[in-house]
Amino acid sequence: MLIFLSRRKIYDEYNDEEVELTKEEIKLIRRVLKGKAPHGDFDPYAPYIDWFKWEDSKHPLSNAPEPKTRFIPSKWEAKKASNIIFPDVLQCFIFGSLCLVNLQVLGLVRAIRKGLIKFDKPKEEPHFYMLWGDDASSSEKTGHLSYIPAPKPNLPGHEESYNPSLEYIPTQEEINSYQLMDEEDRPKFIPKRFTSLRSIPAYENAVKDSFERCLDLYLCPRVRKKRINIDPESLKPKLPSRKDLKPYPATCYLEYRGHKGAVMSISTEASGQWIASGSSDGTVRLWEVETCRCIKVWEFGEVVQYVAWNPLPELPILAVSVGQDVFLLNTGLGNEETQRKVKELLHVATSTVLDDSGNKLSAWNWLQDDEHEGIRLRHFKTVYSVEWHRKGDYFSTVMPADILFSHVLSKKFTQRHPFKLHGLPVSAVFHPTRSIFFVSTKKNVRVYDLLKQKLIKKLETGLREVSSISVHPTGDNVIVGSRDGKLCWFDMDLSSKPYKVLKCHPKDITNVAFHRSYPLFASCSDDCTAYVFHGMVYSDLNQNPLIVPLEILRGHASSNGRGEFFFDIHVAYTCTHRVLDCKFHPRQPWLFTAGADSLIKLYCH
């Protein structure tokens, strides 16, 4: 508050001081009291200029003069102001100041209404923030921590009562048996019985449980993840129904009995009318398929490792591997012209034997075998398998050493393959349509071009030990069996790695086979079973092969609990109920299986 003291002094009560007015201030106050402008250069009747319009500040908004009442008080206002206790000088000073403020406020209001003055919007501060930093891996961008309720503990049962029933209280023998169990399987709570609540002791694991609970809360993820509800059945591959894939072998229809030892190998004739079998009892038998009649038997006195029928129907010749020899036998089938041609092929004009050292084969090792009416092809090591070429004039032999031989029946000629196998060979097969040779070692399968005499591809199996191999009739797909029960399907046009790996047998796979015309393949194993699969290969290169498991064939069992001994590559196994070989019928969807129980079974549809 300002209090007038004299003509030149004013007391400022707010600041508690006396202010002395200068001559210029007194002159200014007197001009205001007389109704004049505070400054001499101010014209109250000049047109009003909006100084807040910065773009067009030189041009007035209106030419009309401002009203007099806005600057000069009227007589009534001057009379009313004279009644105030303040002196005239102070009244004029305050009134003039108010007029100036009023002008400034009106100008600001006009500028704000016209949008000439725009206020900056205040920056909006986020109401929430990431407590744990930027979580870019979060699947749900919520921007804040949502409340995650703690999981509810399970409600206590009757056994957790302080006075449970006797049926919930374990005996001392049961408590002792808990100590023999694994810690994970051991019960976490053993019920006890107390007479009253006072006798219940304190919980011994209270501190430990509290610590583990705090540890779980500390380590739990701060992200809410949505659990996807997916039906497990929808994750299974959609395979066609087995009813739509018929026909395939499913039922044992015939049994061929006659061998006294384990049947090591079987082979079907090209027409499908006859089947040959070799056994550990040293015999080779020729069977009629439809009647189970044995029409011929050859005695060799040693374990027959392998039998293979010539693929040409006009050449009923059977190749038999016995020890170090390969016998080419005349089965006696066919008409007189066929027999005449077979006898000409199985006749050796001159014959030589191995040299004295026994390490090298001589130039000619073809011997005439009058006892069996055929040819005896001598080798210096045990022959494991024999495979015919599709033309029927060539065949290969595999020995359990880094040696492969090709033989020409018409020329009685033997040639050693110059391929470097980098491992012991297990089996070898010819390509069905091209001059390509597949050789399987214990770890991989090597593919050679016979014309160019070079390696063209190497199939990496990744198996512990390869046991058998079979080539699809089109030649673009290969299946490989192993000693660890796995079966690998290779697509030659796709990759050198397996297209599919099927873990079907719990024990070793002894043989695998493709059907010549039907989309079927099979595998037999030491677990006394044979598995039949549907394997459709499409002509469209963009479509992958379809593999569907169809049937598990059982039926071979032990023979009076006796084990049969036989030689398999390097090791002599003792066997009672193994399935040693399986072959498809060339025309029908039938499967032949040979077991260690001296039986041959025919499974039909």
XYZ file of C-alpha atoms in Angstrom:
605
model
C 0.000 0.000 0.000
C 1.215 3.488 -0.909
C 0.632 6.339 1.668
C 1.113 9.974 0.711
C 3.515 11.793 3.079
C 4.182 15.066 1.307
C 4.195 16.591 -2.152
C 7.350 14.679 -3.103
C 7.424 11.657 -0.823
C 5.367 8.440 -0.769
C 5.565 5.649 1.832
C 5.618 2.091 0.409
C 4.176 -0.088 3.172
C 4.772 -3.333 1.257
C 8.517 -2.723 0.998
C 8.630 -0.602 4.187
C 10.426 2.365 2.621
C 9.910 6.005 1.606
C 10.063 6.852 -2.088
C 10.809 10.407 -3.227
C 9.243 11.376 -6.555
C 11.318 13.109 -9.190
C 10.255 16.170 -11.146
C 9.538 14.085 -14.257
C 7.244 11.783 -12.275
C 5.348 14.704 -10.751
C 4.993 16.258 -14.194
C 3.646 13.011 -15.578
C 1.070 12.712 -12.783
C -0.113 16.282 -13.291
C -0.682 15.662 -17.007
C -2.792 12.629 -16.220
C -4.877 14.636 -13.677
C -5.581 17.278 -16.286
C -6.923 14.650 -18.691
C -3.946 14.679 -20.985
C -1.861 11.811 -22.168
C 1.081 10.849 -19.991
C 3.459 11.566 -22.898
C 3.194 14.546 -25.238
C 3.537 12.494 -28.466
C 0.521 10.282 -27.709
C -2.613 11.099 -29.709
C -5.699 9.455 -28.202
C -7.732 10.116 -31.343
C -5.299 8.342 -33.692
C -6.651 5.163 -35.289
C -6.011 1.966 -33.325
C -3.191 -0.235 -34.585
C -3.029 -3.929 -33.702
C 0.618 -4.256 -32.833
C 0.280 -8.029 -32.344
C -0.393 -8.756 -35.992
C 3.206 -9.143 -37.031
C 2.560 -9.824 -40.721
C 0.617 -6.613 -41.366
C 1.520 -4.381 -38.434
C 1.774 -1.128 -40.456
C -1.868 -1.065 -41.516
C -4.642 -0.226 -39.009
C -7.544 -2.536 -38.504
C -10.060 0.353 -38.536
C -10.074 4.094 -39.292
C -12.625 4.854 -36.579
C -11.162 6.843 -33.640
C -11.017 5.301 -30.242
C -13.700 6.496 -27.809
C -12.693 9.204 -25.386
C -13.945 7.317 -22.390
C -11.285 4.718 -22.895
C -8.480 7.174 -21.975
C -9.965 10.252 -20.229
C -12.175 9.975 -17.150
C -15.558 11.667 -17.223
C -16.652 14.336 -14.815
C -18.563 11.815 -12.752
C -15.500 9.572 -12.571
C -13.294 12.509 -11.624
C -15.731 13.568 -8.900
C -15.918 10.005 -7.600
C -12.177 9.717 -7.590
C -11.818 12.953 -5.618
C -13.675 11.408 -2.668
C -10.881 8.820 -2.109
C -8.619 9.488 0.832
C -5.551 9.375 -1.484
C -4.280 12.699 -2.766
C -4.963 13.760 -6.322
C -1.469 12.982 -7.486
C -1.626 9.342 -6.364
C -5.130 8.879 -7.803
C -4.042 10.112 -11.195
C -0.973 7.876 -11.192
C -2.908 4.730 -10.387
C -5.712 5.546 -12.814
C -3.295 6.179 -15.672
C -1.449 2.986 -15.018
C -4.707 1.034 -15.092
C -5.602 2.550 -18.448
C -2.294 1.488 -19.959
C -2.696 -2.050 -18.637
C -6.220 -2.179 -19.967
C -5.016 -1.303 -23.477
C -2.394 -4.038 -23.421
C -4.817 -6.675 -22.146
C -7.403 -5.829 -24.821
C -4.783 -6.146 -27.536
C -3.671 -9.529 -26.261
C -7.254 -10.786 -26.084
C -7.916 -9.728 -29.674
C -4.734 -11.387 -30.925
C -5.565 -14.648 -29.121
C -9.113 -14.721 -30.533
C -7.859 -14.175 -34.091
C -5.284 -16.955 -33.701
C -2.314 -14.601 -34.098
C -0.843 -15.781 -30.833
C -0.546 -19.564 -30.475
C 0.548 -21.185 -27.298
C 2.918 -24.172 -27.452
C 1.325 -27.371 -26.332
C 2.935 -28.759 -23.241
C 4.999 -31.885 -23.812
C 3.124 -34.928 -22.690
C 5.256 -37.041 -20.477
C 4.570 -40.808 -20.736
C 2.542 -42.145 -17.881
C 4.457 -45.455 -17.974
C 7.906 -46.696 -18.939
C 9.806 -49.984 -19.301
C 11.102 -50.910 -15.907
C 13.552 -53.492 -17.244
C 14.617 -51.631 -20.399
C 13.721 -52.243 -24.019
C 12.362 -55.752 -24.359
C 12.601 -56.249 -28.118
C 12.121 -59.998 -27.845
C 8.699 -59.656 -26.276
C 5.966 -61.124 -28.423
C 3.385 -58.863 -26.833
C 4.186 -55.112 -27.060
C 2.166 -53.916 -24.123
C 4.411 -51.003 -23.113
C 3.964 -51.715 -19.434
C 4.246 -54.542 -16.997
C 0.967 -56.349 -16.768
C 0.021 -57.975 -13.529
C 0.930 -61.636 -13.466
C -0.734 -63.386 -10.566
C 1.257 -65.974 -8.714
C 0.213 -69.561 -9.353
C -2.140 -70.876 -6.751
C -0.794 -73.726 -4.640
C -2.609 -77.015 -4.670
C -5.146 -77.498 -1.941
C -4.092 -79.892 0.803
C -5.503 -83.385 0.756
C -6.493 -85.801 3.474
C -2.941 -87.106 3.848
C -1.729 -83.624 4.870
C -4.034 -83.492 7.859
C -2.496 -83.535 11.348
C -4.720 -86.527 12.147
C -5.096 -88.468 8.848
C -6.740 -91.817 8.459
C -4.658 -94.925 8.952
C -4.868 -95.746 5.250
C -2.783 -92.643 4.427
C 0.007 -93.391 6.910
C 2.792 -95.503 5.291
C 4.377 -98.372 7.126
C 8.040 -98.485 8.094
C 8.807 -100.845 5.197
C 7.322 -98.379 2.735
C 9.333 -95.539 4.278
C 12.516 -97.610 3.907
C 11.659 -98.364 0.265
C 11.502 -94.598 -0.419
C 15.235 -94.384 0.221
C 15.904 -96.784 -2.660
C 13.934 -94.667 -5.116
C 15.301 -91.832 -7.216
C 15.110 -88.405 -5.691
C 12.683 -87.231 -8.378
C 10.346 -90.183 -7.819
C 10.560 -90.018 -4.040
C 7.421 -88.535 -2.373
C 7.955 -84.995 -1.080
C 5.622 -85.380 1.911
C 5.176 -88.345 4.233
C 1.936 -88.202 6.310
C 2.240 -88.347 10.090
C -0.331 -88.525 12.860
C -0.461 -86.239 15.945
C -2.811 -86.338 18.891
C -3.354 -82.562 18.996
C -2.380 -79.345 17.242
C 0.034 -78.464 20.064
C 2.230 -81.453 19.330
C 2.737 -80.514 15.669
C 6.382 -79.394 15.220
C 7.435 -76.390 13.213
C 7.863 -76.840 9.472
C 11.497 -77.761 8.975
C 11.731 -76.532 5.364
C 10.079 -73.163 5.917
C 13.226 -71.094 5.318
C 14.240 -73.177 2.330
C 10.831 -72.916 0.680
C 10.714 -69.166 1.266
C 14.127 -68.771 -0.301
C 13.190 -70.868 -3.320
C 9.968 -68.893 -3.697
C 11.862 -65.609 -3.668
C 14.345 -67.058 -6.119
C 11.524 -68.042 -8.474
C 10.043 -64.555 -8.306
C 13.447 -63.030 -8.944
C 14.235 -65.231 -11.946
C 10.783 -65.387 -13.481
C 10.458 -63.661 -16.890
C 8.734 -60.288 -16.920
C 6.947 -61.002 -20.175
C 3.512 -62.430 -20.620
C 3.636 -64.967 -23.397
C 0.534 -66.217 -25.063
C 0.214 -69.947 -25.062
C -0.908 -71.254 -28.426
C -3.629 -73.843 -28.121
C -2.833 -76.373 -30.828
C -4.345 -79.784 -31.162
C -1.482 -82.336 -31.125
C -3.273 -84.341 -33.795
C -3.004 -81.404 -36.205
C 0.801 -81.515 -35.978
C 0.940 -85.034 -37.354
C 1.556 -85.284 -41.096
C -1.580 -85.975 -43.078
C -1.051 -89.430 -44.525
C -3.479 -91.326 -46.694
C -5.479 -94.150 -45.184
C -4.073 -97.657 -45.419
C -7.278 -98.788 -47.085
C -6.525 -96.483 -50.005
C -3.027 -97.941 -50.407
C -4.025 -101.544 -50.926
C -2.893 -104.073 -52.060
C 0.076 -104.831 -49.822
C 1.183 -107.988 -47.946
C -0.561 -108.334 -44.599
C -1.288 -112.027 -43.842
C 0.892 -115.133 -43.800
C -0.508 -117.379 -46.509
C 2.062 -120.180 -47.060
C 5.052 -121.724 -45.291
C 7.908 -123.548 -47.003
C 9.328 -126.258 -44.761
C 12.308 -128.475 -45.505
C 15.499 -126.782 -44.345
C 17.106 -127.976 -41.146
C 19.064 -124.810 -40.453
C 18.605 -121.069 -40.689
C 17.567 -119.875 -44.131
C 20.296 -117.400 -45.040
C 19.065 -116.093 -48.383
C 16.163 -116.366 -50.825
C 15.687 -115.285 -54.431
C 12.659 -115.254 -56.732
C 12.653 -116.237 -60.405
C 11.785 -113.547 -62.995
C 8.377 -115.076 -63.815
C 7.447 -115.463 -60.141
C 6.730 -119.185 -60.385
C 9.830 -120.427 -58.570
C 11.854 -119.428 -55.543
C 15.322 -120.584 -54.435
C 16.673 -120.630 -50.887
C 20.064 -121.227 -49.296
C 20.496 -122.410 -45.723
C 23.138 -122.876 -43.050
C 22.582 -126.641 -43.344
C 24.618 -126.542 -46.598
C 21.709 -127.049 -49.015
C 20.039 -125.014 -51.751
C 16.400 -125.786 -52.437
C 14.183 -124.928 -55.379
C 10.509 -124.355 -54.514
C 7.323 -123.937 -56.487
C 5.633 -120.806 -55.124
C 1.959 -121.765 -55.333
C 2.236 -125.367 -54.106
C 5.188 -125.133 -51.627
C 6.658 -128.188 -53.360
C 10.436 -128.615 -53.276
C 11.455 -129.866 -56.714
C 15.253 -129.903 -56.388
C 17.968 -129.879 -53.702
C 21.720 -129.215 -54.061
C 24.115 -130.383 -51.353
C 27.284 -128.322 -50.727
C 28.350 -129.285 -47.198
C 29.080 -125.640 -46.177
C 26.983 -122.676 -45.134
C 25.266 -121.116 -48.144
C 25.724 -117.384 -47.850
C 23.761 -116.040 -50.797
C 21.575 -117.140 -53.700
C 20.667 -114.980 -56.708
C 18.513 -115.876 -59.688
C 19.378 -114.644 -63.180
C 16.969 -111.757 -64.039
C 16.264 -113.063 -67.578
C 13.395 -115.590 -67.799
C 15.092 -117.371 -70.726
C 18.195 -118.068 -68.601
C 17.118 -120.125 -65.534
C 20.568 -119.962 -63.919
C 21.097 -119.748 -60.170
C 24.214 -118.179 -58.609
C 25.131 -119.578 -55.180
C 27.830 -118.270 -52.816
C 29.404 -120.997 -50.668
C 32.583 -120.170 -48.777
C 35.236 -119.046 -51.285
C 33.348 -120.357 -54.303
C 30.504 -119.105 -56.447
C 28.491 -121.824 -58.189
C 26.470 -121.185 -61.348
C 23.794 -123.907 -61.365
C 21.436 -125.123 -64.062
C 17.978 -125.332 -62.477
C 16.650 -127.576 -65.272
C 13.664 -125.325 -65.977
C 12.447 -124.319 -69.423
C 12.095 -126.154 -72.728
C 14.759 -128.022 -74.723
C 16.002 -124.932 -76.538
C 16.396 -123.073 -73.261
C 18.285 -125.973 -71.715
C 20.588 -126.218 -74.722
C 21.466 -122.531 -74.431
C 22.029 -122.822 -70.675
C 24.341 -125.811 -71.058
C 26.412 -123.926 -73.613
C 26.819 -121.009 -71.237
C 27.732 -123.279 -68.317
C 30.447 -125.126 -70.226
C 34.093 -124.219 -69.597
C 36.539 -125.318 -72.290
C 39.765 -124.716 -70.310
C 40.109 -124.160 -66.605
C 42.870 -122.955 -64.287
C 43.124 -122.711 -60.526
C 44.695 -120.316 -58.094
C 48.465 -120.022 -57.998
C 50.559 -121.516 -55.208
C 50.851 -118.308 -53.188
C 47.081 -117.916 -52.898
C 47.321 -114.131 -52.881
C 46.563 -113.522 -56.553
C 43.933 -114.760 -58.881
C 45.195 -116.286 -62.086
C 43.984 -115.080 -65.464
C 41.291 -117.790 -65.559
C 39.577 -119.104 -62.476
C 36.487 -120.697 -64.024
C 36.180 -124.415 -63.245
C 33.762 -126.983 -64.572
C 31.741 -128.562 -61.759
C 30.446 -131.931 -62.894
C 28.979 -132.781 -59.500
C 26.448 -129.967 -59.587
C 26.314 -129.657 -63.389
C 27.473 -126.089 -63.507
C 30.460 -123.773 -63.105
C 32.585 -123.290 -60.032
C 34.129 -119.829 -59.796
C 37.068 -119.901 -57.386
C 38.012 -116.916 -55.140
C 40.844 -116.589 -52.659
C 38.554 -115.223 -49.898
C 35.034 -115.826 -48.655
C 32.378 -114.417 -50.987
C 29.611 -112.606 -49.170
C 27.093 -111.707 -51.891
C 26.375 -112.084 -55.609
C 24.374 -109.606 -57.706
C 23.301 -109.948 -61.340
C 23.202 -107.216 -63.958
C 19.836 -106.546 -65.633
C 21.098 -108.036 -68.939
C 21.841 -111.378 -67.273
C 25.392 -111.769 -68.633
C 27.280 -109.855 -65.935
C 27.384 -110.379 -62.189
C 29.469 -109.025 -59.323
C 30.833 -110.631 -56.205
C 31.668 -108.955 -52.897
C 34.217 -110.236 -50.409
C 34.796 -108.959 -46.849
C 37.904 -107.112 -48.017
C 38.579 -104.098 -50.200
C 37.992 -106.195 -53.329
C 35.178 -106.227 -55.909
C 34.963 -108.455 -58.966
C 32.851 -108.310 -62.113
C 32.310 -111.467 -64.117
C 31.140 -112.012 -67.688
C 29.310 -115.321 -68.044
C 29.439 -115.583 -71.833
C 33.210 -114.906 -72.028
C 34.138 -116.590 -68.732
C 36.059 -113.453 -67.850
C 36.806 -111.904 -64.444
C 37.883 -108.327 -63.800
C 38.775 -106.593 -60.593
C 37.227 -103.161 -60.074
C 39.829 -100.381 -59.762
C 37.653 -98.343 -57.391
C 39.075 -97.114 -54.096
C 36.366 -97.806 -51.546
C 38.050 -96.375 -48.409
C 36.376 -99.050 -46.302
C 35.227 -102.646 -46.252
C 32.447 -103.333 -48.799
C 29.175 -104.719 -47.482
C 27.091 -105.114 -50.644
C 27.010 -103.997 -54.266
C 24.122 -103.618 -56.734
C 23.735 -102.516 -60.342
C 21.563 -99.629 -61.479
C 18.280 -100.924 -62.999
C 18.594 -98.975 -66.261
C 22.003 -97.265 -66.480
C 25.667 -98.271 -66.313
C 25.984 -97.205 -62.684
C 27.301 -99.323 -59.834
C 26.365 -98.844 -56.157
C 28.840 -100.046 -53.530
C 27.977 -99.745 -49.840
C 30.675 -99.704 -47.205
C 30.094 -99.674 -43.469
C 29.700 -95.887 -43.340
C 28.520 -94.656 -46.756
C 27.391 -95.589 -50.243
C 29.574 -94.828 -53.263
C 28.104 -94.479 -56.754
C 30.423 -95.231 -59.701
C 30.090 -94.801 -63.438
C 31.198 -98.067 -65.050
C 31.873 -96.507 -68.464
C 34.000 -93.620 -67.191
C 35.434 -95.654 -64.295
C 35.062 -92.812 -61.790
C 33.131 -91.832 -58.676
C 30.077 -89.680 -59.446
C 28.416 -89.416 -56.027
C 28.881 -90.308 -52.385
C 25.847 -90.859 -50.167
C 26.568 -90.002 -46.540
C 24.405 -92.223 -44.362
C 25.436 -91.094 -40.885
C 24.699 -94.626 -39.639
C 26.729 -96.755 -37.290
C 27.153 -99.583 -39.823
C 25.407 -100.246 -43.135
C 23.989 -103.750 -43.515
C 22.071 -103.764 -46.837
C 21.073 -101.646 -49.819
C 18.343 -101.675 -52.462
C 17.702 -99.468 -55.513
C 14.281 -98.301 -56.703
C 13.219 -99.636 -60.158
C 13.507 -96.100 -61.571
C 17.040 -95.799 -60.188
C 16.607 -92.348 -58.608
C 15.978 -93.502 -55.025
C 17.936 -95.787 -52.712
C 17.136 -97.304 -49.334
C 19.867 -98.332 -46.900
C 19.495 -100.537 -43.817
C 21.813 -100.388 -40.812
C 22.933 -102.368 -37.814
C 21.332 -99.880 -35.404
C 17.779 -100.429 -36.692
C 17.568 -97.281 -38.870
C 16.471 -97.167 -42.486
C 17.580 -94.268 -44.715
C 15.817 -93.166 -47.894
C 18.031 -91.296 -50.378
C 16.756 -89.184 -53.251
C 19.602 -89.101 -55.788
C 18.337 -85.892 -57.418
C 17.842 -84.110 -54.107
C 20.950 -84.437 -51.963
C 23.709 -86.725 -50.780
C 22.133 -86.675 -47.303
C 19.152 -88.907 -46.403
C 15.729 -87.587 -47.367
C 14.099 -89.627 -44.572
C 15.522 -91.612 -41.680
C 13.076 -94.171 -40.298
C 13.743 -95.588 -36.844
C 11.426 -98.559 -37.123
C 13.267 -101.643 -35.808
C 14.656 -101.882 -32.267
C 17.379 -104.274 -33.494
C 19.636 -104.712 -36.520
C 18.168 -104.592 -40.018
C 19.320 -107.614 -42.004
C 17.943 -106.752 -45.461
C 15.854 -104.227 -47.412
C 14.010 -104.678 -50.708
C 11.997 -102.708 -53.290
C 9.108 -104.112 -55.301
C 9.630 -104.066 -59.059
C 6.193 -102.722 -60.047
C 4.209 -101.804 -56.920
C 5.079 -98.736 -54.749
C 6.206 -100.956 -51.877
C 9.415 -101.551 -49.974
C 10.187 -103.708 -46.947
C 12.803 -104.322 -44.285
C 13.483 -107.308 -42.050
C 15.304 -107.363 -38.763
C 16.681 -109.362 -35.872
C 13.571 -108.468 -33.867
C 11.653 -111.249 -35.670
C 9.570 -108.781 -37.708
C 9.343 -107.409 -41.220
C 8.013 -103.904 -41.927
C 6.133 -103.056 -45.109
C 6.030 -99.446 -46.341
C 4.292 -97.586 -49.112
C 6.897 -95.648 -51.103
C 5.432 -93.676 -53.993
C 7.942 -91.932 -56.275
C 6.433 -89.244 -58.521
C 7.590 -88.265 -61.985
C 7.270 -84.600 -61.003
C 10.654 -83.518 -59.671
C 9.048 -80.843 -57.485
C 7.077 -83.438 -55.510
C 8.834 -85.394 -52.795
C 8.379 -89.160 -52.410
C 5.508 -90.289 -50.192
C 6.495 -92.745 -47.456
C 3.757 -94.363 -45.366
C 4.225 -97.291 -42.924
C 1.686 -100.003 -43.682
C 2.135 -103.278 -41.818
C 4.291 -105.127 -39.303
C 4.628 -108.790 -40.270
C 5.239 -111.252 -37.466
C 5.369 -115.006 -37.480
C 8.968 -116.241 -37.258
C 9.836 -117.728 -33.875
C 12.485 -119.850 -32.225
C 12.710 -123.469 -33.204
C 12.479 -125.605 -30.026
C 14.629 -123.041 -28.234
C 17.702 -124.015 -30.262
C 20.087 -121.450 -31.658
C 21.426 -121.692 -35.181
C 24.998 -120.652 -35.987
C 25.869 -118.916 -39.215
C 28.590 -116.681 -40.619
C 27.825 -113.014 -41.289
C 30.740 -111.016 -42.785
C 33.261 -111.282 -39.918
C 31.263 -112.368 -36.898
C 29.477 -115.597 -36.057
C 26.087 -114.839 -34.515
C 23.908 -117.117 -32.417
C 20.323 -116.736 -33.476
C 16.982 -118.305 -32.616
C 14.311 -116.205 -34.286
C 15.875 -113.700 -36.652
C 14.413 -112.734 -40.004
C 17.455 -112.974 -42.256
C 16.150 -112.058 -45.698
C 13.097 -110.689 -47.483
C 12.220 -110.515 -51.167
C 9.143 -109.331 -53.076
C 7.323 -111.365 -55.679
C 8.176 -109.894 -59.112
C 4.529 -109.531 -60.213
C 2.261 -109.801 -57.179
C 2.214 -107.664 -53.981
C 3.586 -110.614 -52.012
C 6.549 -110.749 -49.656
C 8.802 -113.738 -48.911
C 10.686 -113.797 -45.594
C 13.422 -116.199 -44.539
C 13.994 -116.844 -40.838
C 16.483 -118.531 -38.572
C 13.723 -120.973 -37.610
C 14.366 -122.787 -40.971
C 11.056 -121.500 -42.398
C 10.199 -119.443 -45.450
C 6.930 -117.543 -45.195
C 4.810 -115.987 -47.919
C 2.717 -112.939 -46.927
C -0.123 -112.001 -49.262
C -2.818 -109.333 -49.417
